[in-house]
mmCIF file of C-alpha atoms in Angstrom:
data_model
loop_
_atom_site.group_PDB
_atom_site.id
_atom_site.type_symbol
_atom_site.label_atom_id
_atom_site.label_comp_id
_atom_site.label_asym_id
_atom_site.label_seq_id
_atom_site.Cartn_x
_atom_site.Cartn_y
_atom_site.Cartn_z
ATOM 1 C CA UNK A 201 115.767 84.697 92.680
ATOM 2 C CA UNK A 202 115.513 85.863 96.282
ATOM 3 C CA UNK A 203 112.225 84.177 97.214
ATOM 4 C CA UNK A 204 110.100 81.413 95.730
ATOM 5 C CA UNK A 205 108.381 82.366 92.490
ATOM 6 C CA UNK A 206 104.888 82.389 93.996
ATOM 7 C CA UNK A 207 106.099 84.569 96.892
ATOM 8 C CA UNK A 208 107.553 87.115 94.481
ATOM 9 C CA UNK A 209 104.316 87.170 92.489
ATOM 10 C CA UNK A 210 102.224 87.544 95.650
ATOM 11 C CA UNK A 211 104.365 90.446 96.890
ATOM 12 C CA UNK A 212 104.345 92.208 93.525
ATOM 13 C CA UNK A 213 100.604 91.804 93.194
ATOM 14 C CA UNK A 214 100.037 93.043 96.747
ATOM 15 C CA UNK A 215 102.119 96.150 96.004
ATOM 16 C CA UNK A 216 100.233 96.743 92.758
ATOM 17 C CA UNK A 217 96.901 96.410 94.577
ATOM 18 C CA UNK A 218 97.968 98.796 97.352
ATOM 19 C CA UNK A 219 99.175 101.288 94.737
ATOM 20 C CA UNK A 220 95.751 101.375 93.072
ATOM 21 C CA UNK A 221 94.708 103.545 96.021
ATOM 22 C CA UNK A 222 96.621 106.569 94.783
ATOM 23 C CA UNK A 223 96.882 109.895 96.540
ATOM 24 C CA UNK A 224 95.241 111.792 93.709
ATOM 25 C CA UNK A 225 93.363 109.095 91.820
ATOM 26 C CA UNK A 226 91.455 105.863 92.284
ATOM 27 C CA UNK A 227 93.205 103.069 90.404
ATOM 28 C CA UNK A 228 90.158 100.803 90.669
ATOM 29 C CA UNK A 229 87.379 103.248 89.788
ATOM 30 C CA UNK A 230 84.944 100.619 88.535
ATOM 31 C CA UNK A 231 84.342 96.935 87.960
ATOM 32 C CA UNK A 232 86.001 97.122 84.524
ATOM 33 C CA UNK A 233 89.227 98.316 86.182
ATOM 34 C CA UNK A 234 89.052 95.422 88.645
ATOM 35 C CA UNK A 235 88.510 93.047 85.709
ATOM 36 C CA UNK A 236 91.634 94.478 84.031
ATOM 37 C CA UNK A 237 93.629 94.119 87.274
ATOM 38 C CA UNK A 238 92.394 90.517 87.619
ATOM 39 C CA UNK A 239 93.628 89.689 84.107
ATOM 40 C CA UNK A 240 96.880 91.682 84.318
ATOM 41 C CA UNK A 241 98.020 89.898 87.464
ATOM 42 C CA UNK A 242 96.996 86.423 86.370
ATOM 43 C CA UNK A 243 94.265 85.781 88.912
ATOM 44 C CA UNK A 244 92.227 82.656 88.357
ATOM 45 C CA UNK A 245 89.150 81.252 90.012
ATOM 46 C CA UNK A 246 86.011 83.005 91.172
ATOM 47 C CA UNK A 247 85.455 86.573 90.018
ATOM 48 C CA UNK A 248 81.966 88.003 90.351
ATOM 49 C CA UNK A 249 82.349 91.272 88.394
ATOM 50 C CA UNK A 250 80.177 93.147 90.922
ATOM 51 C CA UNK A 251 80.268 96.446 92.789
ATOM 52 C CA UNK A 252 80.251 94.488 96.078
ATOM 53 C CA UNK A 253 83.368 92.596 95.046
ATOM 54 C CA UNK A 254 85.020 95.869 94.028
ATOM 55 C CA UNK A 255 84.192 97.400 97.446
ATOM 56 C CA UNK A 256 85.645 94.374 99.240
ATOM 57 C CA UNK A 257 88.889 94.517 97.220
ATOM 58 C CA UNK A 258 89.230 98.271 97.800
ATOM 59 C CA UNK A 259 88.667 97.761 101.540
ATOM 60 C CA UNK A 260 91.627 95.359 101.674
ATOM 61 C CA UNK A 261 94.166 97.906 100.421
ATOM 62 C CA UNK A 262 94.702 99.971 103.624
ATOM 63 C CA UNK A 263 95.294 96.838 105.645
ATOM 64 C CA UNK A 264 97.909 95.589 103.191
ATOM 65 C CA UNK A 265 99.526 99.043 103.022
ATOM 66 C CA UNK A 266 99.973 98.966 106.768
ATOM 67 C CA UNK A 267 102.485 96.117 106.422
ATOM 68 C CA UNK A 268 104.852 98.461 104.555
ATOM 69 C CA UNK A 269 104.929 100.763 107.593
ATOM 70 C CA UNK A 270 104.961 98.063 110.264
ATOM 71 C CA UNK A 271 107.784 96.766 112.377
ATOM 72 C CA UNK A 272 108.299 93.011 112.448
ATOM 73 C CA UNK A 273 105.923 92.335 115.359
ATOM 74 C CA UNK A 274 103.130 94.443 113.887
ATOM 75 C CA UNK A 275 103.631 92.886 110.433
ATOM 76 C CA UNK A 276 103.338 89.409 111.965
ATOM 77 C CA UNK A 277 100.189 90.496 113.790
ATOM 78 C CA UNK A 278 98.595 91.780 110.572
ATOM 79 C CA UNK A 279 99.582 88.662 108.612
ATOM 80 C CA UNK A 280 98.340 86.303 111.316
ATOM 81 C CA UNK A 281 95.064 88.209 111.497
ATOM 82 C CA UNK A 282 94.522 87.948 107.746
ATOM 83 C CA UNK A 283 95.312 84.242 107.710
ATOM 84 C CA UNK A 284 93.006 83.530 110.669
ATOM 85 C CA UNK A 285 90.096 85.604 109.365
ATOM 86 C CA UNK A 286 90.330 84.004 105.943
ATOM 87 C CA UNK A 287 90.614 80.454 107.312
ATOM 88 C CA UNK A 288 93.819 79.889 105.349
ATOM 89 C CA UNK A 289 94.918 76.293 104.930
ATOM 90 C CA UNK A 290 98.131 76.148 102.836
ATOM 91 C CA UNK A 291 98.304 73.337 100.301
ATOM 92 C CA UNK A 292 100.517 72.545 97.335
ATOM 93 C CA UNK A 293 98.490 72.911 94.128
ATOM 94 C CA UNK A 294 99.359 72.429 90.451
ATOM 95 C CA UNK A 295 97.123 73.976 87.776
ATOM 96 C CA UNK A 296 97.107 75.788 84.444
ATOM 97 C CA UNK A 297 100.523 74.394 83.471
ATOM 98 C CA UNK A 298 102.198 75.935 86.525
ATOM 99 C CA UNK A 299 104.449 73.872 88.804
ATOM 100 C CA UNK A 300 103.416 73.142 92.386
ATOM 101 C CA UNK A 301 102.859 76.272 94.420
ATOM 102 C CA UNK A 302 100.948 77.230 97.539
ATOM 103 C CA UNK A 303 97.280 78.007 97.603
ATOM 104 C CA UNK A 304 95.836 78.703 101.000
ATOM 105 C CA UNK A 305 92.158 79.125 100.183
ATOM 106 C CA UNK A 306 89.962 77.446 97.575
ATOM 107 C CA UNK A 307 89.830 78.966 94.086
ATOM 108 C CA UNK A 308 86.110 79.559 94.578
ATOM 109 C CA UNK A 309 86.670 81.754 97.673
ATOM 110 C CA UNK A 310 85.718 85.406 97.173
ATOM 111 C CA UNK A 311 88.348 87.423 95.324
ATOM 112 C CA UNK A 312 89.193 89.741 98.229
ATOM 113 C CA UNK A 313 89.775 86.693 100.458
ATOM 114 C CA UNK A 314 92.117 85.130 97.903
ATOM 115 C CA UNK A 315 93.931 88.433 97.489
ATOM 116 C CA UNK A 316 94.294 88.860 101.252
ATOM 117 C CA UNK A 317 95.655 85.360 101.744
ATOM 118 C CA UNK A 318 98.029 85.491 98.768
ATOM 119 C CA UNK A 319 99.468 88.757 100.084
ATOM 120 C CA UNK A 320 99.679 87.372 103.615
ATOM 121 C CA UNK A 321 101.528 84.281 102.404
ATOM 122 C CA UNK A 322 104.038 86.509 100.612
ATOM 123 C CA UNK A 323 104.477 88.564 103.761
ATOM 124 C CA UNK A 324 105.033 85.343 105.730
ATOM 125 C CA UNK A 325 108.249 84.712 103.788
ATOM 126 C CA UNK A 326 109.367 88.332 104.187
ATOM 127 C CA UNK A 327 108.881 88.233 107.964
ATOM 128 C CA UNK A 328 110.305 84.711 108.445
ATOM 129 C CA UNK A 329 113.469 85.560 106.541
ATOM 130 C CA UNK A 330 114.000 88.850 108.380
ATOM 131 C CA UNK A 331 113.656 90.797 105.131
ATOM 132 C CA UNK A 332 110.932 93.278 106.062
ATOM 133 C CA UNK A 333 113.255 96.053 104.865
ATOM 134 C CA UNK A 334 112.515 94.883 101.311
ATOM 135 C CA UNK A 335 109.107 96.541 101.698
ATOM 136 C CA UNK A 336 109.671 100.249 101.095
ATOM 137 C CA UNK A 337 107.960 103.463 100.163
ATOM 138 C CA UNK A 338 108.929 105.047 96.833
ATOM 139 C CA UNK A 339 111.659 107.658 97.332
ATOM 140 C CA UNK A 340 110.306 110.028 94.679
ATOM 141 C CA UNK A 341 108.978 113.162 96.420
ATOM 142 C CA UNK A 342 105.241 113.056 97.115
ATOM 143 C CA UNK A 343 104.738 109.655 95.474
ATOM 144 C CA UNK A 344 103.769 107.446 98.410
ATOM 145 C CA UNK A 345 103.518 104.228 96.395
ATOM 146 C CA UNK A 346 104.801 101.051 97.971
ATOM 147 C CA UNK A 347 107.789 99.150 96.603
ATOM 148 C CA UNK A 348 108.883 95.534 96.902
ATOM 149 C CA UNK A 349 112.646 95.361 96.481
ATOM 150 C CA UNK A 350 113.493 91.908 95.178
ATOM 151 C CA UNK A 351 116.908 92.927 93.870
ATOM 152 C CA UNK A 352 119.922 90.988 95.145
ATOM 153 C CA UNK A 353 121.637 94.118 96.422
ATOM 154 C CA UNK A 354 118.483 95.694 97.939
ATOM 155 C CA UNK A 355 118.846 98.813 95.795
ATOM 156 C CA UNK A 356 115.368 99.443 94.392
ATOM 157 C CA UNK A 357 114.329 102.970 95.373
ATOM 158 C CA UNK A 358 111.373 103.813 93.170
ATOM 159 C CA UNK A 359 107.959 102.307 92.415
ATOM 160 C CA UNK A 360 106.842 100.947 89.071
ATOM 161 C CA UNK A 361 104.813 104.041 88.169
ATOM 162 C CA UNK A 362 107.672 105.780 86.363
ATOM 163 C CA UNK A 363 109.201 107.537 89.357
ATOM 164 C CA UNK A 364 112.690 106.231 88.577
ATOM 165 C CA UNK A 365 112.497 107.768 85.104
ATOM 166 C CA UNK A 366 111.199 111.067 86.502
ATOM 167 C CA UNK A 367 114.059 111.176 89.010
ATOM 168 C CA UNK A 368 116.622 110.464 86.275
ATOM 169 C CA UNK A 369 115.201 113.208 84.024
ATOM 170 C CA UNK A 370 115.230 115.704 86.892
ATOM 171 C CA UNK A 371 118.846 114.820 87.740
ATOM 172 C CA UNK A 372 119.844 115.190 84.081
ATOM 173 C CA UNK A 373 118.148 118.582 83.813
ATOM 174 C CA UNK A 374 119.780 119.719 87.045
ATOM 175 C CA UNK A 375 123.224 118.720 85.720
ATOM 176 C CA UNK A 376 122.551 120.543 82.432
ATOM 177 C CA UNK A 377 121.393 123.673 84.277
ATOM 178 C CA UNK A 378 124.447 123.567 86.560
ATOM 179 C CA UNK A 379 126.748 123.232 83.536
ATOM 180 C CA UNK A 380 125.160 126.315 81.933
ATOM 181 C CA UNK A 381 125.638 128.447 85.036
ATOM 182 C CA UNK A 382 129.295 127.493 85.566
ATOM 183 C CA UNK A 383 131.730 130.218 84.583
ATOM 184 C CA UNK A 384 133.842 129.500 81.537
ATOM 185 C CA UNK A 385 137.459 128.466 82.305
#
């Protein structure tokens, strides 16, 4: 494990949230999709199931995405801004059978606030450890999704939307095509 468990979860969830704002599709088209995201990523606490909540969560995505493109100073500025605006107060909390981990806002805070602070706390560890390069953009052509590389050797190149498989299939087909066009010995 490279970072603390809750940091890894926060970073992965932040990436997944950012990636719901796709180039050609809306990954959170309605409240039901937000409900599914809430469940899939293990969120607990307040969840209003409203269009207003959905708008607030969607509005957070561009700000989080900016961290992937930021240098260290700009990333720290974004993170500090999120933590200040959300009145974050880190505390060790134990709940739902989980060991102690950090919560920085109450569980009854609005969902977009909790999402912002959880992401910011994950980014804190990335910036403090000098590992901002672990935040990348998917290398598959025209993808644009964000990637969190938590591998020990910093080798993750593709997002979790199947781009690695697409790249492997394309490379295989290119090798097969090249083998067919080679002259016989």
